Short mmCIF file of C-alpha atoms in Angstrom, two decimals:
data_model
loop_
_atom_site.label_atom_id
_atom_site.label_comp_id
_atom_site.label_asym_id
_atom_site.label_seq_id
_atom_site.Cartn_x
_atom_site.Cartn_y
_atom_site.Cartn_z
CA MET A 1 12.75 1.76 -34.49
CA GLU A 2 15.63 2.35 -32.43
CA ILE A 3 14.84 2.57 -28.67
CA PRO A 4 17.57 4.88 -26.98
CA LEU A 5 17.20 3.24 -23.77
CA ASP A 6 18.37 -0.60 -23.31
CA PHE A 7 15.94 -3.46 -22.60
CA GLU A 8 17.70 -3.51 -18.84
CA THR A 9 17.27 0.01 -17.99
CA LEU A 10 13.91 -0.02 -18.87
CA ARG A 11 13.11 -2.81 -16.62
CA VAL A 12 14.71 -1.44 -13.83
CA ILE A 13 12.74 1.76 -14.18
CA TRP A 14 9.46 0.23 -14.39
CA TRP A 15 10.48 -1.75 -11.56
CA ALA A 16 11.08 1.20 -9.54
CA LEU A 17 8.09 3.41 -11.10
CA ILE A 18 5.88 0.16 -9.51
CA GLY A 19 7.28 0.59 -6.43
CA ILE A 20 6.67 4.76 -6.59
CA LEU A 21 3.03 3.65 -7.35
CA LEU A 22 2.58 1.55 -4.71
CA ILE A 23 4.33 3.83 -2.16
CA GLY A 24 2.09 6.96 -3.56
CA PHE A 25 -1.13 4.72 -2.61
CA ALA A 26 -0.05 3.72 0.79
CA ILE A 27 0.95 7.45 1.73
CA THR A 28 -2.29 9.11 0.09
CA ASP A 29 -5.01 6.31 0.36
CA GLY A 30 -3.30 5.01 3.23
CA HIS A 31 -4.33 8.09 5.49
CA ASP A 32 -7.79 7.69 4.31
CA MET A 33 -8.18 4.16 5.25
CA GLY A 34 -6.44 4.67 8.28
CA VAL A 35 -9.14 7.50 9.26
CA THR A 36 -11.70 5.24 8.63
CA ALA A 37 -10.18 2.59 10.66
CA LEU A 38 -10.10 4.82 14.05
CA LEU A 39 -13.10 6.29 13.31
CA PRO A 40 -15.16 4.33 15.62
CA PHE A 41 -12.85 4.67 18.57
CA VAL A 42 -11.20 8.33 18.57
CA ALA A 43 -14.72 9.93 18.16
CA LYS A 44 -17.57 9.26 20.57
CA THR A 45 -20.80 11.55 19.59
CA ASP A 46 -22.00 11.78 16.04
CA GLU A 47 -20.54 15.36 15.54
CA GLU A 48 -17.09 13.87 16.46
CA ARG A 49 -17.50 11.05 13.85
CA ARG A 50 -18.92 13.50 11.10
CA ALA A 51 -15.72 15.67 11.73
CA VAL A 52 -13.35 12.99 11.32
CA ILE A 53 -15.00 11.76 8.33
CA ASN A 54 -14.82 15.18 6.69
CA THR A 55 -10.91 15.36 7.09
CA VAL A 56 -10.94 13.18 4.20
CA SER A 57 -14.11 13.90 2.38
CA ALA A 58 -12.42 16.46 -0.05
CA THR A 59 -9.73 14.15 -1.51
CA TRP A 60 -10.37 10.53 -0.89
CA GLU A 61 -11.52 9.73 -4.20
CA GLY A 62 -8.94 11.52 -5.75
CA ASN A 63 -6.41 9.41 -3.83
CA GLN A 64 -8.11 6.13 -5.60
CA VAL A 65 -6.19 7.07 -8.50
CA TRP A 66 -2.86 5.77 -7.17
CA PHE A 67 -4.74 2.05 -6.80
CA ILE A 68 -6.05 2.46 -10.50
CA LEU A 69 -2.55 3.46 -11.82
CA GLY A 70 -0.74 0.61 -9.89
CA GLY A 71 -3.07 -1.96 -11.33
CA GLY A 72 -2.69 -0.61 -14.73
CA ALA A 73 0.89 -0.06 -14.73
CA ILE A 74 1.47 -3.78 -13.41
CA PHE A 75 -1.21 -4.95 -16.27
CA ALA A 76 0.88 -3.18 -18.95
CA ALA A 77 4.56 -3.56 -17.88
CA TRP A 78 4.46 -7.07 -15.87
CA PRO A 79 1.91 -8.71 -17.66
CA PHE A 80 2.81 -12.27 -16.11
CA VAL A 81 2.91 -10.73 -12.59
CA TYR A 82 -0.49 -9.15 -13.03
CA ALA A 83 -2.01 -12.72 -14.40
CA VAL A 84 -0.55 -14.71 -11.64
CA SER A 85 -1.36 -12.38 -8.80
CA PHE A 86 -5.05 -11.48 -9.89
CA SER A 87 -5.75 -15.03 -10.76
CA GLY A 88 -4.35 -16.70 -7.99
CA PHE A 89 -4.96 -14.19 -5.29
CA TYR A 90 -8.44 -13.78 -6.75
CA LEU A 91 -10.51 -14.49 -3.47
CA ALA A 92 -8.19 -11.85 -1.69
CA MET A 93 -9.03 -9.48 -4.46
CA PHE A 94 -12.36 -10.01 -4.20
CA VAL A 95 -12.72 -9.38 -0.35
CA VAL A 96 -10.55 -6.22 -0.79
CA LEU A 97 -12.63 -4.59 -3.37
CA MET A 98 -15.64 -5.41 -1.42
CA SER A 99 -14.74 -3.82 1.38
CA MET A 100 -13.39 -0.85 -0.24
CA ILE A 101 -16.81 -0.59 -1.71
CA LEU A 102 -18.30 0.16 1.94
CA ARG A 103 -16.02 3.49 2.03
CA PRO A 104 -17.57 5.60 -0.86
CA VAL A 105 -21.16 4.07 -0.03
CA GLY A 106 -20.68 4.78 3.61
CA PHE A 107 -19.53 8.11 3.03
CA LYS A 108 -22.44 9.08 0.80
CA TYR A 109 -25.22 7.14 3.03
CA ARG A 110 -24.33 7.81 6.42
CA SER A 111 -25.72 11.31 7.19
CA LYS A 112 -28.81 10.42 5.11
CA ARG A 113 -30.74 9.33 7.90
CA PRO A 114 -30.73 10.62 11.50
CA GLU A 115 -31.10 7.11 13.43
CA LYS A 116 -28.26 6.36 15.51
CA ALA A 117 -28.37 2.50 14.89
CA TRP A 118 -28.36 3.69 11.17
CA ARG A 119 -25.34 6.04 11.42
CA ARG A 120 -23.47 3.48 13.65
CA ASN A 121 -23.69 0.70 11.45
CA TRP A 122 -22.28 2.93 8.67
CA ASP A 123 -19.62 3.80 11.06
CA TRP A 124 -18.69 0.10 11.31
CA ALA A 125 -18.88 -0.46 7.66
CA LEU A 126 -16.29 2.54 7.05
CA PHE A 127 -13.95 0.96 9.60
CA ILE A 128 -14.31 -2.47 7.80
CA GLY A 129 -13.42 -0.50 4.51
CA GLY A 130 -10.25 0.84 5.99
CA PHE A 131 -9.13 -2.06 8.24
CA VAL A 132 -9.84 -5.13 5.89
CA PRO A 133 -8.08 -3.75 2.77
CA THR A 134 -5.02 -2.61 4.88
CA LEU A 135 -4.82 -6.42 6.57
CA VAL A 136 -5.26 -8.06 3.13
CA PHE A 137 -2.82 -5.82 1.43
CA GLY A 138 -0.11 -7.12 4.38
CA VAL A 139 -0.87 -10.37 4.18
CA ALA A 140 -0.44 -10.19 0.31
CA ILE A 141 3.10 -8.52 0.52
CA GLY A 142 3.76 -11.58 3.10
CA ASN A 143 2.62 -14.21 0.70
CA VAL A 144 5.08 -12.56 -1.88
CA LEU A 145 7.80 -12.68 0.37
CA SER A 146 7.04 -16.26 1.22
CA GLY A 147 6.21 -17.36 -2.55
CA ALA A 148 3.07 -18.46 -4.27
CA PRO A 149 2.03 -21.82 -5.09
CA PHE A 150 1.85 -21.76 -8.88
CA ARG A 151 3.87 -22.96 -12.07
CA LEU A 152 4.09 -22.39 -15.46
CA ASP A 153 3.97 -24.82 -18.25
CA SER A 154 6.14 -24.74 -21.47
CA ASP A 155 3.19 -22.56 -23.16
CA LEU A 156 3.45 -20.12 -19.98
CA ARG A 157 0.05 -21.55 -18.99
CA ILE A 158 -0.73 -20.70 -15.19
CA THR A 159 -1.61 -23.39 -12.48
CA TYR A 160 -2.17 -21.93 -9.18
CA GLU A 161 -2.76 -24.49 -6.25
CA GLY A 162 -3.11 -22.28 -3.37
CA GLY A 163 -6.55 -21.23 -1.55
CA LEU A 164 -7.80 -18.33 0.39
CA LEU A 165 -7.28 -19.85 3.88
CA GLY A 166 -3.65 -20.85 2.71
CA LEU A 167 -2.71 -17.16 2.61
CA PHE A 168 -2.85 -16.83 6.27
CA THR A 169 0.40 -18.22 8.12
CA PRO A 170 2.41 -16.50 11.19
CA PHE A 171 4.53 -14.52 9.01
CA THR A 172 1.93 -13.23 6.41
CA VAL A 173 -0.30 -12.12 9.28
CA LEU A 174 2.81 -10.26 11.05
CA CYS A 175 3.02 -8.75 7.64
CA GLY A 176 -0.45 -7.77 7.52
CA LEU A 177 -0.43 -6.57 11.23
CA THR A 178 2.36 -4.37 10.23
CA SER A 179 0.34 -3.03 7.23
CA VAL A 180 -2.50 -2.03 9.78
CA ALA A 181 -0.25 -0.31 12.31
CA MET A 182 1.45 1.54 9.39
CA VAL A 183 -1.62 2.60 8.01
CA VAL A 184 -3.42 3.71 11.48
CA LEU A 185 -0.29 5.86 12.60
CA GLN A 186 -0.82 7.44 9.07
CA GLY A 187 -4.52 8.14 9.59
CA ALA A 188 -3.79 9.27 13.13
CA THR A 189 -1.36 11.96 11.84
CA TRP A 190 -3.47 12.71 9.01
CA LEU A 191 -6.07 13.47 11.87
CA GLY A 192 -3.64 15.62 13.87
CA LEU A 193 -3.17 17.89 10.76
CA LYS A 194 -6.86 18.30 9.73
CA LEU A 195 -8.77 18.34 13.11
CA GLU A 196 -9.12 21.16 15.40
CA ARG A 197 -7.49 20.71 18.78
CA GLY A 198 -9.86 19.27 21.26
CA GLU A 199 -10.98 15.76 22.47
CA VAL A 200 -10.91 13.90 18.97
CA HIS A 201 -7.43 15.57 18.49
CA LYS A 202 -5.85 14.15 21.63
CA ARG A 203 -7.49 10.73 21.22
CA SER A 204 -5.94 10.34 17.75
CA MET A 205 -2.63 11.36 18.85
CA LYS A 206 -2.76 8.50 21.63
CA PHE A 207 -3.58 6.01 19.03
CA GLY A 208 -1.03 7.30 16.62
CA PHE A 209 1.74 6.89 19.35
CA VAL A 210 0.86 3.42 20.35
CA ALA A 211 0.48 2.47 16.51
CA GLY A 212 3.89 4.08 15.96
CA ILE A 213 5.38 1.89 18.54
CA ALA A 214 3.76 -1.11 17.02
CA VAL A 215 5.34 -0.32 13.66
CA ILE A 216 8.78 -0.01 14.71
CA VAL A 217 8.16 -3.56 16.97
CA LEU A 218 6.38 -5.32 14.10
CA PHE A 219 9.01 -4.35 11.52
CA ALA A 220 11.65 -5.79 13.52
CA LEU A 221 9.90 -8.73 13.84
CA GLY A 222 9.83 -9.15 10.18
CA PHE A 223 13.40 -9.02 9.88
CA VAL A 224 13.78 -11.58 12.31
CA PHE A 225 11.40 -13.73 10.41
CA LEU A 226 13.52 -12.97 7.27
CA LYS A 227 16.77 -13.95 9.03
CA PHE A 228 15.73 -17.00 11.27
CA GLY A 229 12.86 -18.22 9.59
CA ASN A 230 12.72 -20.66 6.67
CA ILE A 231 11.73 -17.55 4.29
CA GLY A 232 13.71 -16.62 1.47
CA TYR A 233 14.94 -17.21 -2.15
CA GLN A 234 17.71 -16.87 -4.52
CA VAL A 235 18.46 -16.68 -8.44
CA VAL A 236 20.66 -19.71 -9.46
CA GLY A 237 23.40 -18.57 -12.20
CA ASP A 238 23.54 -15.82 -14.25
CA VAL A 239 20.36 -14.30 -16.00
CA ALA A 240 20.54 -11.92 -18.96
CA ALA A 241 18.95 -8.69 -17.73
CA GLY A 242 18.30 -7.70 -21.37
CA GLY A 243 17.06 -11.29 -22.59
CA VAL A 244 13.70 -11.86 -24.13
CA SER A 245 10.75 -12.20 -21.40
CA ASN A 246 10.04 -15.67 -20.74
CA PRO A 247 9.75 -16.55 -17.09
CA ARG A 248 11.13 -20.26 -17.92
CA ARG A 249 14.64 -18.95 -18.54
CA ALA A 250 15.85 -18.38 -14.89
CA GLU A 251 15.61 -20.63 -11.95
CA VAL A 252 14.93 -19.43 -8.39
CA VAL A 253 15.41 -21.88 -5.31
CA PRO A 254 14.31 -21.34 -1.99
CA MET A 255 17.30 -20.27 0.53
CA ALA A 256 16.58 -19.30 4.13
CA GLY A 257 17.69 -15.75 4.59
CA GLY A 258 18.03 -15.09 1.06
CA TRP A 259 15.96 -12.04 1.33
CA LEU A 260 18.76 -10.46 3.22
CA THR A 261 21.86 -11.20 0.69
CA ASN A 262 21.04 -7.93 -1.43
CA TYR A 263 22.05 -5.91 1.65
CA ALA A 264 25.55 -7.40 1.61
CA THR A 265 25.91 -6.99 -2.12
CA TYR A 266 24.44 -3.58 -2.62
CA PRO A 267 25.39 -1.83 1.03
CA TRP A 268 23.25 1.09 -0.33
CA MET A 269 19.90 -0.37 0.10
CA TRP A 270 20.14 -0.49 3.83
CA ILE A 271 18.70 3.21 3.55
CA ALA A 272 15.39 1.76 2.85
CA PRO A 273 15.29 -0.20 6.18
CA ILE A 274 16.96 2.54 8.17
CA VAL A 275 14.15 4.94 6.83
CA GLY A 276 11.65 2.45 7.62
CA PHE A 277 12.83 2.62 11.29
CA ALA A 278 13.35 6.26 11.45
CA GLY A 279 10.05 7.06 9.99
CA PRO A 280 8.04 5.80 12.80
CA VAL A 281 10.83 7.13 15.14
CA LEU A 282 10.35 10.89 13.96
CA ALA A 283 6.64 10.38 13.88
CA LEU A 284 6.88 9.73 17.69
CA VAL A 285 8.78 12.69 18.13
CA GLY A 286 6.20 14.78 16.60
CA LEU A 287 3.39 13.37 18.33
CA LYS A 288 5.48 13.99 21.67
CA LEU A 289 6.23 17.68 20.54
CA LYS A 290 2.84 17.97 19.37
CA SER A 291 4.15 18.87 15.99
CA GLU A 292 1.82 17.56 13.84
CA PRO A 293 3.63 18.05 10.10
CA LEU A 294 6.56 16.44 11.75
CA ALA A 295 4.58 13.53 12.96
CA PHE A 296 2.78 12.97 9.32
CA GLY A 297 5.97 13.60 7.52
CA GLY A 298 7.61 10.86 9.43
CA SER A 299 4.83 8.43 9.21
CA SER A 300 5.12 9.09 5.46
CA PHE A 301 9.04 8.47 5.38
CA GLY A 302 8.17 5.08 7.25
CA ILE A 303 5.79 3.91 4.65
CA PHE A 304 8.17 4.54 1.66
CA GLY A 305 11.24 2.84 3.97
CA ILE A 306 8.93 -0.11 4.80
CA ILE A 307 7.89 -0.66 1.19
CA GLY A 308 11.08 -0.10 -0.18
CA SER A 309 13.03 -2.44 1.84
CA VAL A 310 10.63 -5.11 0.50
CA GLY A 311 11.45 -3.99 -3.37
CA ALA A 312 15.21 -3.92 -2.02
CA SER A 313 15.03 -7.15 -0.39
CA MET A 314 13.65 -9.20 -3.24
CA PHE A 315 15.41 -7.34 -6.31
CA PRO A 316 15.78 -8.97 -9.09
CA ILE A 317 12.93 -11.40 -8.09
CA ILE A 318 9.35 -10.20 -8.14
CA LEU A 319 7.23 -13.12 -7.32
CA PRO A 320 8.91 -16.43 -6.42
CA SER A 321 7.05 -20.00 -6.86
CA THR A 322 6.95 -22.50 -4.38
CA LEU A 323 6.06 -25.40 -6.74
CA ASP A 324 8.51 -24.77 -9.65
CA ALA A 325 12.15 -23.08 -9.66
CA LYS A 326 11.66 -22.47 -13.52
CA SER A 327 8.39 -20.53 -13.18
CA SER A 328 9.36 -17.44 -10.65
CA LEU A 329 8.89 -14.14 -11.98
CA LEU A 330 11.94 -11.61 -12.45
CA VAL A 331 12.36 -8.39 -13.41
CA TRP A 332 14.91 -9.76 -16.08
CA THR A 333 12.08 -12.10 -17.25
CA ALA A 334 8.55 -11.27 -16.81
CA SER A 335 8.61 -7.61 -18.41
CA SER A 336 6.42 -6.49 -21.62
CA SER A 337 8.58 -5.93 -24.64
CA HIS A 338 11.52 -3.49 -25.08
CA LEU A 339 9.06 -1.10 -27.44
CA THR A 340 5.98 -1.33 -25.01
CA LEU A 341 7.85 -0.22 -22.03
CA PHE A 342 9.59 2.72 -24.05
CA ILE A 343 6.32 3.69 -25.25
CA MET A 344 4.73 3.51 -21.59
CA LEU A 345 7.60 5.62 -20.10
CA GLY A 346 7.05 8.47 -22.61
CA VAL A 347 3.45 8.47 -21.54
CA THR A 348 4.26 8.46 -18.16
CA LEU A 349 6.70 11.29 -18.17
CA VAL A 350 4.17 13.46 -19.79
CA PHE A 351 0.96 12.60 -17.21
CA LEU A 352 2.57 11.63 -14.20
CA PRO A 353 3.97 15.18 -13.60
CA ILE A 354 0.53 16.58 -14.16
CA VAL A 355 -1.24 14.19 -11.77
CA LEU A 356 1.15 15.04 -9.18
CA ALA A 357 0.84 18.87 -9.82
CA TYR A 358 -2.80 18.70 -9.70
CA THR A 359 -2.78 16.59 -6.58
CA ALA A 360 -0.50 19.16 -5.01
CA TRP A 361 -2.84 21.96 -6.07
CA VAL A 362 -5.79 19.98 -4.65
CA TYR A 363 -4.52 19.55 -1.08
CA LYS A 364 -3.37 22.91 -1.37
CA VAL A 365 -6.46 24.51 -2.14
CA LEU A 366 -8.71 22.20 0.20
CA PHE A 367 -6.20 22.02 3.05
CA GLY A 368 -7.59 23.42 6.57
CA ARG A 369 -8.66 22.24 9.87
CA VAL A 370 -12.12 20.75 10.57
CA GLY A 371 -13.87 21.33 13.80
CA ILE A 372 -17.36 20.61 15.41
CA GLU A 373 -18.35 24.16 14.49
CA ASN A 374 -17.75 23.52 10.83
CA ILE A 375 -20.13 20.50 11.13
CA ARG A 376 -23.04 22.43 12.65
CA THR A 377 -22.69 25.55 10.13
CA ASN A 378 -21.69 23.79 6.97
CA PRO A 379 -24.44 22.12 5.06
CA ASP A 380 -22.55 20.60 2.27
CA MET A 381 -20.29 18.71 4.85
CA TYR A 382 -20.98 14.63 5.18
#
């Protein structure tokens, strides 16, 4: 079978598609997690908390699709990446899944009983379901940038020598806090769009302003770490971009500041960090001007830029190894076969527009502000 796209091009396309799926998840499910992380702080009464919960009640389940698509795409397009990350970071993944389970359970059970203690406990469970995954996702990105302690033998069998506590270093915690601030800003600006103006709306805007400043400061500190910290990697020699998928045919070595070399080689990549800084600034302007669409749009652009900066900095490396220079995973060495990537691309070109169109339609149909009066008069709300 003659494939119209060469192997190198398909690999780059799928590298970009994985990034798009991760950004889609961070933007859509990000405001869900941000809302639940803010729940105990922006809402004081039971009615206020129910109003906050119902800003995401109509769409949160559909937003999980991006998470599932991202995991499935990594499994199919980058099997080595899936095998190393999901086995090496197993305990961290378990923590994420257990905390994420609290969200649907909390949404369904919180209002089943009227006792204050019952509802308060579920409110904190929802907070955990929003805060913990966001923190761990950021810490995971920090570990990807720092490198993971794994090696592949000559038969490509994986040995991982890390532990759960080893995932937390000053740099990875910084990445985790950046993730939290980014998602809290997204959640706060979403509440600005969805809540009727009142006390909860005002509190949300205040939290959003603080989170926006935190995103800018923490993102800048991340670049300082990459510039002056002992963090970074570089590919040694030339690697055939269209060669066979075997991670051991490339060598990647540590190099302080190595993640910033792409910006000198490809100046157009500066678009990503510029958007990463400009997005939160735009969100702050929107919050100051009380323009909720501008604030939410700026926050979403910021997420795009921050996640895009990670991809731009690392390309073509996907996951570097701290134990073995010949075990790191690259775009050119860790993908599925040429035919597999092509067939998957065809399926994606058919179904991804359908998912996007359906998601846009759902948001359009179900969009509207939630207020205390809605909670009092609508029996279908949580």
